[in-house]
Amino acid sequence: RPMISMTDNSFNVNLSPSFVAKLVEQIQPKILETFTLPGDWELSGFTFGDFRSVFITILSILYAWNIARIYCVEEGIKDFGYNSSIWLQQKDELKERLIRYTGLKQQTISNILKMLTFGESGVRNPDIALQPIIDLENNIYAISPFVWLHSNAERNLCALINQIDKEKSIYLKLTQEKENLLREEIEDYLKPLGYEIKHGKVKGTDVDVAIIDRKSSACLCLELKWFIEPAEIREGYERSQELRKGVNQAKTIYGLFQEGDKRLISEVLAINNEYDFLVAVGSRNWIGLSDVQDNDAPIIK
């Protein structure tokens, strides 16, 4: 409360590096649970870790801003504090604050703010959830606490970069890394249960992960897919295409087993033709709609 200044119809939160550091310290542990991708993954102008730092810092300030408004309403401010409900910051001032609060370089901060500014970076159909900073075109940014406090930042960043050609190509390269992480997670979980995990290149595709039970002579090959769950029609269509591709790849592997392909059976999996052999698509977040399902290669979550 000592950090809040108030008039009849407006309020302000008096920010300082030490105050913001306390806010981040309080809020960061819970918010970090929503970030799952490696912080060292690099886009063209910043890393996922840089983005995380900037987003959490702004979010912490807006959390305080929201609490301040509630306090001022309790104190009788006019119109529920509407005049100050949006955080307005001069562009250079916001950049300087974030440099002080996060320790990141000016160019890194500028790149992240540009990415998050509504309609920037060549996005043809901007969405306030994905780009929650508004350029008022008078050297001032407008930032809504409501939007930021109800946003899944990492999910929205992934959705955003998939709309930017330059960033999308980088992100596609990182997708394979995500699938490697998922395979490692599966392996860590299943090895103590006595299962063996294999993977490797075969004719026409890759075996992302094969789960082998030597005792029962059984093998399950999973084609891994890890993408953000779709939130609108365009994303649903694109993810469905990915899942359909996964189904076809899984069926290719099944066909190789049926043909007795030496590379698959002997070299990659080290099994024989007598094994019970199944294939499926293992999707981290979404199994798609009915039109992409296949009885021979089911999609499982």
mmCIF file with all atom_site columns, C-alpha atoms in Angstrom, residues 57-271:
data_model
loop_
_atom_site.group_PDB
_atom_site.id
_atom_site.type_symbol
_atom_site.label_atom_id
_atom_site.label_alt_id
_atom_site.label_comp_id
_atom_site.label_asym_id
_atom_site.label_entity_id
_atom_site.label_seq_id
_atom_site.pdbx_PDB_ins_code
_atom_site.Cartn_x
_atom_site.Cartn_y
_atom_site.Cartn_z
_atom_site.occupancy
_atom_site.B_iso_or_equiv
_atom_site.pdbx_formal_charge
_atom_site.auth_seq_id
_atom_site.auth_comp_id
_atom_site.auth_asym_id
_atom_site.auth_atom_id
_atom_site.pdbx_PDB_model_num
ATOM 1   C CA . THR A 1 57  ? 8.622   -9.399  -14.870 1.00 0.00 ? 57  THR A CA 1
ATOM 2   C CA . ILE A 1 58  ? 5.807   -7.577  -16.678 1.00 0.00 ? 58  ILE A CA 1
ATOM 3   C CA . LEU A 1 59  ? 3.266   -10.023 -15.253 1.00 0.00 ? 59  LEU A CA 1
ATOM 4   C CA . SER A 1 60  ? 4.519   -9.352  -11.714 1.00 0.00 ? 60  SER A CA 1
ATOM 5   C CA . ILE A 1 61  ? 4.150   -5.591  -12.211 1.00 0.00 ? 61  ILE A CA 1
ATOM 6   C CA . LEU A 1 62  ? 0.642   -6.054  -13.608 1.00 0.00 ? 62  LEU A CA 1
ATOM 7   C CA . TYR A 1 63  ? -0.278  -8.296  -10.694 1.00 0.00 ? 63  TYR A CA 1
ATOM 8   C CA . ALA A 1 64  ? 0.668   -5.447  -8.362  1.00 0.00 ? 64  ALA A CA 1
ATOM 9   C CA . TRP A 1 65  ? -1.215  -3.020  -10.606 1.00 0.00 ? 65  TRP A CA 1
ATOM 10  C CA . ASN A 1 66  ? -4.345  -5.153  -10.335 1.00 0.00 ? 66  ASN A CA 1
ATOM 11  C CA . ILE A 1 67  ? -4.070  -5.374  -6.541  1.00 0.00 ? 67  ILE A CA 1
ATOM 12  C CA . ALA A 1 68  ? -3.564  -1.595  -6.400  1.00 0.00 ? 68  ALA A CA 1
ATOM 13  C CA . ARG A 1 69  ? -6.759  -1.033  -8.341  1.00 0.00 ? 69  ARG A CA 1
ATOM 14  C CA . ILE A 1 70  ? -8.713  -3.279  -5.968  1.00 0.00 ? 70  ILE A CA 1
ATOM 15  C CA . TYR A 1 71  ? -7.293  -1.372  -3.012  1.00 0.00 ? 71  TYR A CA 1
ATOM 16  C CA . CYS A 1 72  ? -8.177  1.987   -4.576  1.00 0.00 ? 72  CYS A CA 1
ATOM 17  C CA . VAL A 1 73  ? -11.732 0.827   -5.288  1.00 0.00 ? 73  VAL A CA 1
ATOM 18  C CA . GLU A 1 74  ? -12.029 -0.089  -1.612  1.00 0.00 ? 74  GLU A CA 1
ATOM 19  C CA . GLU A 1 75  ? -10.797 3.429   -0.798  1.00 0.00 ? 75  GLU A CA 1
ATOM 20  C CA . GLY A 1 76  ? -13.536 4.964   -2.966  1.00 0.00 ? 76  GLY A CA 1
ATOM 21  C CA . ILE A 1 77  ? -11.762 5.900   -6.189  1.00 0.00 ? 77  ILE A CA 1
ATOM 22  C CA . LYS A 1 78  ? -14.192 7.140   -8.871  1.00 0.00 ? 78  LYS A CA 1
ATOM 23  C CA . ASP A 1 79  ? -15.402 4.823   -11.651 1.00 0.00 ? 79  ASP A CA 1
ATOM 24  C CA . PHE A 1 80  ? -13.662 1.797   -10.135 1.00 0.00 ? 80  PHE A CA 1
ATOM 25  C CA . GLY A 1 81  ? -10.289 3.221   -11.142 1.00 0.00 ? 81  GLY A CA 1
ATOM 26  C CA . TYR A 1 82  ? -11.118 2.907   -14.831 1.00 0.00 ? 82  TYR A CA 1
ATOM 27  C CA . ASN A 1 83  ? -8.823  5.766   -15.874 1.00 0.00 ? 83  ASN A CA 1
ATOM 28  C CA . SER A 1 84  ? -5.780  3.838   -14.647 1.00 0.00 ? 84  SER A CA 1
ATOM 29  C CA . SER A 1 85  ? -6.960  0.287   -15.315 1.00 0.00 ? 85  SER A CA 1
ATOM 30  C CA . ILE A 1 86  ? -4.519  -0.085  -18.220 1.00 0.00 ? 86  ILE A CA 1
ATOM 31  C CA . TRP A 1 87  ? -0.787  0.265   -17.538 1.00 0.00 ? 87  TRP A CA 1
ATOM 32  C CA . LEU A 1 88  ? 0.589   2.995   -19.808 1.00 0.00 ? 88  LEU A CA 1
ATOM 33  C CA . GLN A 1 89  ? 4.345   3.249   -20.328 1.00 0.00 ? 89  GLN A CA 1
ATOM 34  C CA . GLN A 1 90  ? 6.536   5.316   -22.605 1.00 0.00 ? 90  GLN A CA 1
ATOM 35  C CA . LYS A 1 91  ? 8.352   2.930   -24.933 1.00 0.00 ? 91  LYS A CA 1
ATOM 36  C CA . ASP A 1 92  ? 11.885  3.887   -23.903 1.00 0.00 ? 92  ASP A CA 1
ATOM 37  C CA . GLU A 1 93  ? 10.924  3.914   -20.235 1.00 0.00 ? 93  GLU A CA 1
ATOM 38  C CA . LEU A 1 94  ? 9.525   0.380   -20.441 1.00 0.00 ? 94  LEU A CA 1
ATOM 39  C CA . LYS A 1 95  ? 12.660  -0.858  -22.191 1.00 0.00 ? 95  LYS A CA 1
ATOM 40  C CA . GLU A 1 96  ? 14.898  0.799   -19.592 1.00 0.00 ? 96  GLU A CA 1
ATOM 41  C CA . ARG A 1 97  ? 12.850  -0.678  -16.748 1.00 0.00 ? 97  ARG A CA 1
ATOM 42  C CA . LEU A 1 98  ? 13.077  -4.175  -18.207 1.00 0.00 ? 98  LEU A CA 1
ATOM 43  C CA . ILE A 1 99  ? 16.828  -3.842  -18.746 1.00 0.00 ? 99  ILE A CA 1
ATOM 44  C CA . ARG A 1 100 ? 17.222  -2.897  -15.055 1.00 0.00 ? 100 ARG A CA 1
ATOM 45  C CA . TYR A 1 101 ? 14.815  -5.513  -13.759 1.00 0.00 ? 101 TYR A CA 1
ATOM 46  C CA . THR A 1 102 ? 15.929  -8.477  -15.878 1.00 0.00 ? 102 THR A CA 1
ATOM 47  C CA . GLY A 1 103 ? 19.585  -7.741  -16.666 1.00 0.00 ? 103 GLY A CA 1
ATOM 48  C CA . LEU A 1 104 ? 19.005  -8.548  -20.339 1.00 0.00 ? 104 LEU A CA 1
ATOM 49  C CA . LYS A 1 105 ? 20.519  -6.567  -23.214 1.00 0.00 ? 105 LYS A CA 1
ATOM 50  C CA . GLN A 1 106 ? 18.613  -3.698  -24.814 1.00 0.00 ? 106 GLN A CA 1
ATOM 51  C CA . GLN A 1 107 ? 18.369  -5.430  -28.189 1.00 0.00 ? 107 GLN A CA 1
ATOM 52  C CA . THR A 1 108 ? 16.983  -8.580  -26.601 1.00 0.00 ? 108 THR A CA 1
ATOM 53  C CA . ILE A 1 109 ? 14.331  -6.546  -24.772 1.00 0.00 ? 109 ILE A CA 1
ATOM 54  C CA . SER A 1 110 ? 13.446  -4.694  -27.992 1.00 0.00 ? 110 SER A CA 1
ATOM 55  C CA . ASN A 1 111 ? 13.085  -7.953  -29.911 1.00 0.00 ? 111 ASN A CA 1
ATOM 56  C CA . ILE A 1 112 ? 10.738  -9.440  -27.310 1.00 0.00 ? 112 ILE A CA 1
ATOM 57  C CA . LEU A 1 113 ? 8.610   -6.290  -27.059 1.00 0.00 ? 113 LEU A CA 1
ATOM 58  C CA . LYS A 1 114 ? 8.307   -6.124  -30.837 1.00 0.00 ? 114 LYS A CA 1
ATOM 59  C CA . MET A 1 115 ? 7.235   -9.765  -30.958 1.00 0.00 ? 115 MET A CA 1
ATOM 60  C CA . LEU A 1 116 ? 4.570   -9.098  -28.310 1.00 0.00 ? 116 LEU A CA 1
ATOM 61  C CA . THR A 1 117 ? 3.244   -5.875  -29.864 1.00 0.00 ? 117 THR A CA 1
ATOM 62  C CA . PHE A 1 118 ? -0.156  -6.214  -31.507 1.00 0.00 ? 118 PHE A CA 1
ATOM 63  C CA . GLY A 1 119 ? 0.143   -6.536  -35.290 1.00 0.00 ? 119 GLY A CA 1
ATOM 64  C CA . GLU A 1 120 ? 3.960   -6.424  -35.380 1.00 0.00 ? 120 GLU A CA 1
ATOM 65  C CA . SER A 1 121 ? 6.379   -8.987  -36.880 1.00 0.00 ? 121 SER A CA 1
ATOM 66  C CA . GLY A 1 122 ? 4.264   -9.368  -40.009 1.00 0.00 ? 122 GLY A CA 1
ATOM 67  C CA . VAL A 1 123 ? 1.346   -11.113 -38.272 1.00 0.00 ? 123 VAL A CA 1
ATOM 68  C CA . ARG A 1 124 ? -1.588  -10.784 -40.679 1.00 0.00 ? 124 ARG A CA 1
ATOM 69  C CA . ASN A 1 125 ? -4.381  -11.666 -38.253 1.00 0.00 ? 125 ASN A CA 1
ATOM 70  C CA . PRO A 1 126 ? -3.264  -10.347 -34.854 1.00 0.00 ? 126 PRO A CA 1
ATOM 71  C CA . ASP A 1 127 ? -4.758  -11.684 -31.638 1.00 0.00 ? 127 ASP A CA 1
ATOM 72  C CA . ILE A 1 128 ? -4.565  -9.744  -28.364 1.00 0.00 ? 128 ILE A CA 1
ATOM 73  C CA . ALA A 1 129 ? -3.929  -12.978 -26.444 1.00 0.00 ? 129 ALA A CA 1
ATOM 74  C CA . LEU A 1 130 ? -0.815  -13.664 -28.543 1.00 0.00 ? 130 LEU A CA 1
ATOM 75  C CA . GLN A 1 131 ? 0.416   -10.067 -28.838 1.00 0.00 ? 131 GLN A CA 1
ATOM 76  C CA . PRO A 1 132 ? -0.812  -8.356  -25.651 1.00 0.00 ? 132 PRO A CA 1
ATOM 77  C CA . ILE A 1 133 ? 1.067   -5.032  -25.968 1.00 0.00 ? 133 ILE A CA 1
ATOM 78  C CA . ILE A 1 134 ? -0.725  -2.202  -27.808 1.00 0.00 ? 134 ILE A CA 1
ATOM 79  C CA . ASP A 1 135 ? 1.296   0.531   -29.510 1.00 0.00 ? 135 ASP A CA 1
ATOM 80  C CA . LEU A 1 136 ? -0.809  3.703   -29.147 1.00 0.00 ? 136 LEU A CA 1
ATOM 81  C CA . GLU A 1 137 ? 1.410   5.319   -31.812 1.00 0.00 ? 137 GLU A CA 1
ATOM 82  C CA . ASN A 1 138 ? 2.223   8.271   -29.540 1.00 0.00 ? 138 ASN A CA 1
ATOM 83  C CA . ASN A 1 139 ? 5.389   6.694   -28.100 1.00 0.00 ? 139 ASN A CA 1
ATOM 84  C CA . ILE A 1 140 ? 3.322   4.896   -25.457 1.00 0.00 ? 140 ILE A CA 1
ATOM 85  C CA . TYR A 1 141 ? 2.555   1.228   -24.891 1.00 0.00 ? 141 TYR A CA 1
ATOM 86  C CA . ALA A 1 142 ? -0.761  0.166   -23.359 1.00 0.00 ? 142 ALA A CA 1
ATOM 87  C CA . ILE A 1 143 ? -0.764  -3.126  -21.431 1.00 0.00 ? 143 ILE A CA 1
ATOM 88  C CA . SER A 1 144 ? -3.849  -4.735  -19.906 1.00 0.00 ? 144 SER A CA 1
ATOM 89  C CA . PRO A 1 145 ? -3.412  -6.527  -16.563 1.00 0.00 ? 145 PRO A CA 1
ATOM 90  C CA . PHE A 1 146 ? -6.519  -8.624  -17.293 1.00 0.00 ? 146 PHE A CA 1
ATOM 91  C CA . VAL A 1 147 ? -5.056  -10.020 -20.521 1.00 0.00 ? 147 VAL A CA 1
ATOM 92  C CA . TRP A 1 148 ? -1.615  -10.795 -19.050 1.00 0.00 ? 148 TRP A CA 1
ATOM 93  C CA . LEU A 1 149 ? -2.920  -12.334 -15.832 1.00 0.00 ? 149 LEU A CA 1
ATOM 94  C CA . HIS A 1 150 ? -5.105  -14.771 -17.781 1.00 0.00 ? 150 HIS A CA 1
ATOM 95  C CA . SER A 1 151 ? -2.574  -15.825 -20.403 1.00 0.00 ? 151 SER A CA 1
ATOM 96  C CA . ASN A 1 152 ? -0.629  -19.049 -20.928 1.00 0.00 ? 152 ASN A CA 1
ATOM 97  C CA . ALA A 1 153 ? 2.510   -17.275 -22.093 1.00 0.00 ? 153 ALA A CA 1
ATOM 98  C CA . GLU A 1 154 ? 4.520   -20.170 -23.486 1.00 0.00 ? 154 GLU A CA 1
ATOM 99  C CA . ARG A 1 155 ? 1.591   -21.709 -25.329 1.00 0.00 ? 155 ARG A CA 1
ATOM 100 C CA . ASN A 1 156 ? 0.721   -18.328 -26.832 1.00 0.00 ? 156 ASN A CA 1
ATOM 101 C CA . LEU A 1 157 ? 4.338   -17.676 -27.842 1.00 0.00 ? 157 LEU A CA 1
ATOM 102 C CA . CYS A 1 158 ? 4.441   -20.986 -29.717 1.00 0.00 ? 158 CYS A CA 1
ATOM 103 C CA . ALA A 1 159 ? 1.162   -20.150 -31.439 1.00 0.00 ? 159 ALA A CA 1
ATOM 104 C CA . LEU A 1 160 ? 2.527   -16.726 -32.359 1.00 0.00 ? 160 LEU A CA 1
ATOM 105 C CA . ILE A 1 161 ? 5.841   -17.868 -33.828 1.00 0.00 ? 161 ILE A CA 1
ATOM 106 C CA . ASN A 1 162 ? 3.981   -20.398 -35.951 1.00 0.00 ? 162 ASN A CA 1
ATOM 107 C CA . GLN A 1 163 ? 2.417   -17.383 -37.707 1.00 0.00 ? 163 GLN A CA 1
ATOM 108 C CA . ILE A 1 164 ? 5.760   -15.693 -38.435 1.00 0.00 ? 164 ILE A CA 1
ATOM 109 C CA . ASP A 1 165 ? 7.610   -17.298 -41.341 1.00 0.00 ? 165 ASP A CA 1
ATOM 110 C CA . LYS A 1 166 ? 11.094  -16.400 -40.087 1.00 0.00 ? 166 LYS A CA 1
ATOM 111 C CA . GLU A 1 167 ? 10.451  -17.782 -36.603 1.00 0.00 ? 167 GLU A CA 1
ATOM 112 C CA . LYS A 1 168 ? 8.353   -20.736 -37.766 1.00 0.00 ? 168 LYS A CA 1
ATOM 113 C CA . SER A 1 169 ? 11.281  -22.262 -39.646 1.00 0.00 ? 169 SER A CA 1
ATOM 114 C CA . ILE A 1 170 ? 13.418  -22.064 -36.506 1.00 0.00 ? 170 ILE A CA 1
ATOM 115 C CA . TYR A 1 171 ? 10.654  -23.520 -34.367 1.00 0.00 ? 171 TYR A CA 1
ATOM 116 C CA . LEU A 1 172 ? 10.193  -26.469 -36.725 1.00 0.00 ? 172 LEU A CA 1
ATOM 117 C CA . LYS A 1 173 ? 13.839  -27.390 -36.167 1.00 0.00 ? 173 LYS A CA 1
ATOM 118 C CA . LEU A 1 174 ? 13.245  -27.298 -32.422 1.00 0.00 ? 174 LEU A CA 1
ATOM 119 C CA . THR A 1 175 ? 10.287  -29.674 -32.780 1.00 0.00 ? 175 THR A CA 1
ATOM 120 C CA . GLN A 1 176 ? 12.633  -32.623 -33.205 1.00 0.00 ? 176 GLN A CA 1
ATOM 121 C CA . GLU A 1 177 ? 14.319  -31.656 -29.956 1.00 0.00 ? 177 GLU A CA 1
ATOM 122 C CA . LYS A 1 178 ? 10.928  -31.681 -28.248 1.00 0.00 ? 178 LYS A CA 1
ATOM 123 C CA . GLU A 1 179 ? 10.309  -35.203 -29.497 1.00 0.00 ? 179 GLU A CA 1
ATOM 124 C CA . ASN A 1 180 ? 13.739  -36.248 -28.203 1.00 0.00 ? 180 ASN A CA 1
ATOM 125 C CA . LEU A 1 181 ? 12.793  -34.863 -24.786 1.00 0.00 ? 181 LEU A CA 1
ATOM 126 C CA . LEU A 1 182 ? 9.536   -36.798 -24.904 1.00 0.00 ? 182 LEU A CA 1
ATOM 127 C CA . ARG A 1 183 ? 11.367  -40.007 -25.813 1.00 0.00 ? 183 ARG A CA 1
ATOM 128 C CA . GLU A 1 184 ? 13.758  -39.490 -22.893 1.00 0.00 ? 184 GLU A CA 1
ATOM 129 C CA . GLU A 1 185 ? 10.792  -38.958 -20.591 1.00 0.00 ? 185 GLU A CA 1
ATOM 130 C CA . ILE A 1 186 ? 9.179   -42.198 -21.809 1.00 0.00 ? 186 ILE A CA 1
ATOM 131 C CA . GLU A 1 187 ? 12.460  -44.065 -21.410 1.00 0.00 ? 187 GLU A CA 1
ATOM 132 C CA . ASP A 1 188 ? 13.033  -42.784 -17.857 1.00 0.00 ? 188 ASP A CA 1
ATOM 133 C CA . TYR A 1 189 ? 9.538   -43.913 -16.913 1.00 0.00 ? 189 TYR A CA 1
ATOM 134 C CA . LEU A 1 190 ? 9.557   -47.355 -18.557 1.00 0.00 ? 190 LEU A CA 1
ATOM 135 C CA . LYS A 1 191 ? 13.094  -48.669 -18.021 1.00 0.00 ? 191 LYS A CA 1
ATOM 136 C CA . PRO A 1 192 ? 12.570  -49.404 -14.305 1.00 0.00 ? 192 PRO A CA 1
ATOM 137 C CA . LEU A 1 193 ? 9.551   -51.499 -15.350 1.00 0.00 ? 193 LEU A CA 1
ATOM 138 C CA . GLY A 1 194 ? 11.752  -53.791 -17.416 1.00 0.00 ? 194 GLY A CA 1
ATOM 139 C CA . TYR A 1 195 ? 10.985  -52.450 -20.894 1.00 0.00 ? 195 TYR A CA 1
ATOM 140 C CA . GLU A 1 196 ? 13.618  -51.680 -23.495 1.00 0.00 ? 196 GLU A CA 1
ATOM 141 C CA . ILE A 1 197 ? 13.526  -48.497 -25.585 1.00 0.00 ? 197 ILE A CA 1
ATOM 142 C CA . LYS A 1 198 ? 14.867  -48.330 -29.156 1.00 0.00 ? 198 LYS A CA 1
ATOM 143 C CA . HIS A 1 199 ? 14.819  -45.756 -31.961 1.00 0.00 ? 199 HIS A CA 1
ATOM 144 C CA . GLY A 1 200 ? 16.474  -45.217 -35.341 1.00 0.00 ? 200 GLY A CA 1
ATOM 145 C CA . LYS A 1 201 ? 16.163  -44.508 -39.048 1.00 0.00 ? 201 LYS A CA 1
ATOM 146 C CA . VAL A 1 202 ? 14.421  -46.985 -41.305 1.00 0.00 ? 202 VAL A CA 1
ATOM 147 C CA . LYS A 1 203 ? 13.327  -46.997 -44.928 1.00 0.00 ? 203 LYS A CA 1
ATOM 148 C CA . GLY A 1 204 ? 11.152  -43.952 -45.625 1.00 0.00 ? 204 GLY A CA 1
ATOM 149 C CA . THR A 1 205 ? 10.825  -42.714 -42.023 1.00 0.00 ? 205 THR A CA 1
ATOM 150 C CA . ASP A 1 206 ? 12.179  -42.922 -38.458 1.00 0.00 ? 206 ASP A CA 1
ATOM 151 C CA . VAL A 1 207 ? 11.195  -45.061 -35.511 1.00 0.00 ? 207 VAL A CA 1
ATOM 152 C CA . ASP A 1 208 ? 10.742  -42.337 -32.897 1.00 0.00 ? 208 ASP A CA 1
ATOM 153 C CA . VAL A 1 209 ? 10.415  -44.742 -29.993 1.00 0.00 ? 209 VAL A CA 1
ATOM 154 C CA . ALA A 1 210 ? 9.928   -48.520 -29.809 1.00 0.00 ? 210 ALA A CA 1
ATOM 155 C CA . ILE A 1 211 ? 8.890   -50.040 -26.484 1.00 0.00 ? 211 ILE A CA 1
ATOM 156 C CA . ILE A 1 212 ? 10.005  -53.665 -26.349 1.00 0.00 ? 212 ILE A CA 1
ATOM 157 C CA . ASP A 1 213 ? 9.023   -56.348 -23.859 1.00 0.00 ? 213 ASP A CA 1
ATOM 158 C CA . ARG A 1 214 ? 11.560  -59.138 -24.340 1.00 0.00 ? 214 ARG A CA 1
ATOM 159 C CA . LYS A 1 215 ? 9.808   -61.503 -21.933 1.00 0.00 ? 215 LYS A CA 1
ATOM 160 C CA . SER A 1 216 ? 6.493   -61.363 -23.765 1.00 0.00 ? 216 SER A CA 1
ATOM 161 C CA . SER A 1 217 ? 8.014   -60.909 -27.251 1.00 0.00 ? 217 SER A CA 1
ATOM 162 C CA . ALA A 1 218 ? 5.997   -57.749 -27.864 1.00 0.00 ? 218 ALA A CA 1
ATOM 163 C CA . CYS A 1 219 ? 6.917   -54.435 -29.479 1.00 0.00 ? 219 CYS A CA 1
ATOM 164 C CA . LEU A 1 220 ? 5.012   -51.143 -29.702 1.00 0.00 ? 220 LEU A CA 1
ATOM 165 C CA . CYS A 1 221 ? 6.361   -48.465 -32.067 1.00 0.00 ? 221 CYS A CA 1
ATOM 166 C CA . LEU A 1 222 ? 5.217   -44.920 -31.339 1.00 0.00 ? 222 LEU A CA 1
ATOM 167 C CA . GLU A 1 223 ? 5.375   -42.047 -33.807 1.00 0.00 ? 223 GLU A CA 1
ATOM 168 C CA . LEU A 1 224 ? 5.788   -39.057 -31.485 1.00 0.00 ? 224 LEU A CA 1
ATOM 169 C CA . LYS A 1 225 ? 4.035   -35.718 -31.940 1.00 0.00 ? 225 LYS A CA 1
ATOM 170 C CA . TRP A 1 226 ? 4.478   -32.792 -29.584 1.00 0.00 ? 226 TRP A CA 1
ATOM 171 C CA . PHE A 1 227 ? 2.739   -29.546 -30.471 1.00 0.00 ? 227 PHE A CA 1
ATOM 172 C CA . ILE A 1 228 ? 0.598   -27.010 -28.675 1.00 0.00 ? 228 ILE A CA 1
ATOM 173 C CA . GLU A 1 229 ? -3.063  -27.889 -28.380 1.00 0.00 ? 229 GLU A CA 1
ATOM 174 C CA . PRO A 1 230 ? -5.037  -25.939 -31.002 1.00 0.00 ? 230 PRO A CA 1
ATOM 175 C CA . ALA A 1 231 ? -7.198  -23.037 -29.885 1.00 0.00 ? 231 ALA A CA 1
ATOM 176 C CA . GLU A 1 232 ? -8.839  -22.019 -33.165 1.00 0.00 ? 232 GLU A CA 1
ATOM 177 C CA . ILE A 1 233 ? -9.805  -23.446 -36.550 1.00 0.00 ? 233 ILE A CA 1
ATOM 178 C CA . ARG A 1 234 ? -6.553  -22.724 -38.418 1.00 0.00 ? 234 ARG A CA 1
ATOM 179 C CA . GLU A 1 235 ? -4.469  -24.356 -35.695 1.00 0.00 ? 235 GLU A CA 1
ATOM 180 C CA . GLY A 1 236 ? -6.845  -27.329 -35.587 1.00 0.00 ? 236 GLY A CA 1
ATOM 181 C CA . TYR A 1 237 ? -6.421  -27.870 -39.315 1.00 0.00 ? 237 TYR A CA 1
ATOM 182 C CA . GLU A 1 238 ? -2.609  -27.623 -39.171 1.00 0.00 ? 238 GLU A CA 1
ATOM 183 C CA . ARG A 1 239 ? -2.332  -29.987 -36.189 1.00 0.00 ? 239 ARG A CA 1
ATOM 184 C CA . SER A 1 240 ? -4.665  -32.462 -37.916 1.00 0.00 ? 240 SER A CA 1
ATOM 185 C CA . GLN A 1 241 ? -2.318  -32.485 -40.894 1.00 0.00 ? 241 GLN A CA 1
ATOM 186 C CA . GLU A 1 242 ? 0.569   -33.290 -38.563 1.00 0.00 ? 242 GLU A CA 1
ATOM 187 C CA . LEU A 1 243 ? -1.356  -36.115 -36.931 1.00 0.00 ? 243 LEU A CA 1
ATOM 188 C CA . ARG A 1 244 ? -2.373  -37.524 -40.324 1.00 0.00 ? 244 ARG A CA 1
ATOM 189 C CA . LYS A 1 245 ? 1.283   -37.502 -41.325 1.00 0.00 ? 245 LYS A CA 1
ATOM 190 C CA . GLY A 1 246 ? 2.105   -39.344 -38.093 1.00 0.00 ? 246 GLY A CA 1
ATOM 191 C CA . VAL A 1 247 ? -0.508  -42.006 -38.827 1.00 0.00 ? 247 VAL A CA 1
ATOM 192 C CA . ASN A 1 248 ? 0.984   -42.582 -42.280 1.00 0.00 ? 248 ASN A CA 1
ATOM 193 C CA . GLN A 1 249 ? 4.493   -42.836 -40.839 1.00 0.00 ? 249 GLN A CA 1
ATOM 194 C CA . ALA A 1 250 ? 3.323   -45.364 -38.244 1.00 0.00 ? 250 ALA A CA 1
ATOM 195 C CA . LYS A 1 251 ? 1.645   -47.445 -40.955 1.00 0.00 ? 251 LYS A CA 1
ATOM 196 C CA . THR A 1 252 ? 4.855   -47.316 -43.002 1.00 0.00 ? 252 THR A CA 1
ATOM 197 C CA . ILE A 1 253 ? 6.708   -48.867 -40.063 1.00 0.00 ? 253 ILE A CA 1
ATOM 198 C CA . TYR A 1 254 ? 4.025   -51.539 -39.714 1.00 0.00 ? 254 TYR A CA 1
ATOM 199 C CA . GLY A 1 255 ? 4.337   -52.288 -43.421 1.00 0.00 ? 255 GLY A CA 1
ATOM 200 C CA . LEU A 1 256 ? 8.104   -52.713 -43.079 1.00 0.00 ? 256 LEU A CA 1
ATOM 201 C CA . PHE A 1 257 ? 7.567   -55.260 -40.298 1.00 0.00 ? 257 PHE A CA 1
ATOM 202 C CA . GLN A 1 258 ? 5.055   -57.149 -42.422 1.00 0.00 ? 258 GLN A CA 1
ATOM 203 C CA . GLU A 1 259 ? 7.593   -57.245 -45.270 1.00 0.00 ? 259 GLU A CA 1
ATOM 204 C CA . GLY A 1 260 ? 10.293  -58.574 -42.957 1.00 0.00 ? 260 GLY A CA 1
ATOM 205 C CA . ASP A 1 261 ? 12.514  -55.509 -43.424 1.00 0.00 ? 261 ASP A CA 1
ATOM 206 C CA . LYS A 1 262 ? 15.967  -56.402 -42.098 1.00 0.00 ? 262 LYS A CA 1
ATOM 207 C CA . ARG A 1 263 ? 16.923  -52.855 -41.141 1.00 0.00 ? 263 ARG A CA 1
ATOM 208 C CA . LEU A 1 264 ? 13.838  -52.413 -38.945 1.00 0.00 ? 264 LEU A CA 1
ATOM 209 C CA . ILE A 1 265 ? 13.605  -55.878 -37.445 1.00 0.00 ? 265 ILE A CA 1
ATOM 210 C CA . SER A 1 266 ? 17.215  -56.905 -36.918 1.00 0.00 ? 266 SER A CA 1
ATOM 211 C CA . GLU A 1 267 ? 19.269  -53.731 -36.816 1.00 0.00 ? 267 GLU A CA 1
ATOM 212 C CA . VAL A 1 268 ? 17.032  -51.128 -35.138 1.00 0.00 ? 268 VAL A CA 1
ATOM 213 C CA . LEU A 1 269 ? 14.739  -53.230 -32.950 1.00 0.00 ? 269 LEU A CA 1
ATOM 214 C CA . ALA A 1 270 ? 16.716  -56.511 -32.568 1.00 0.00 ? 270 ALA A CA 1
ATOM 215 C CA . ILE A 1 271 ? 13.491  -58.559 -32.578 1.00 0.00 ? 271 ILE A CA 1
#
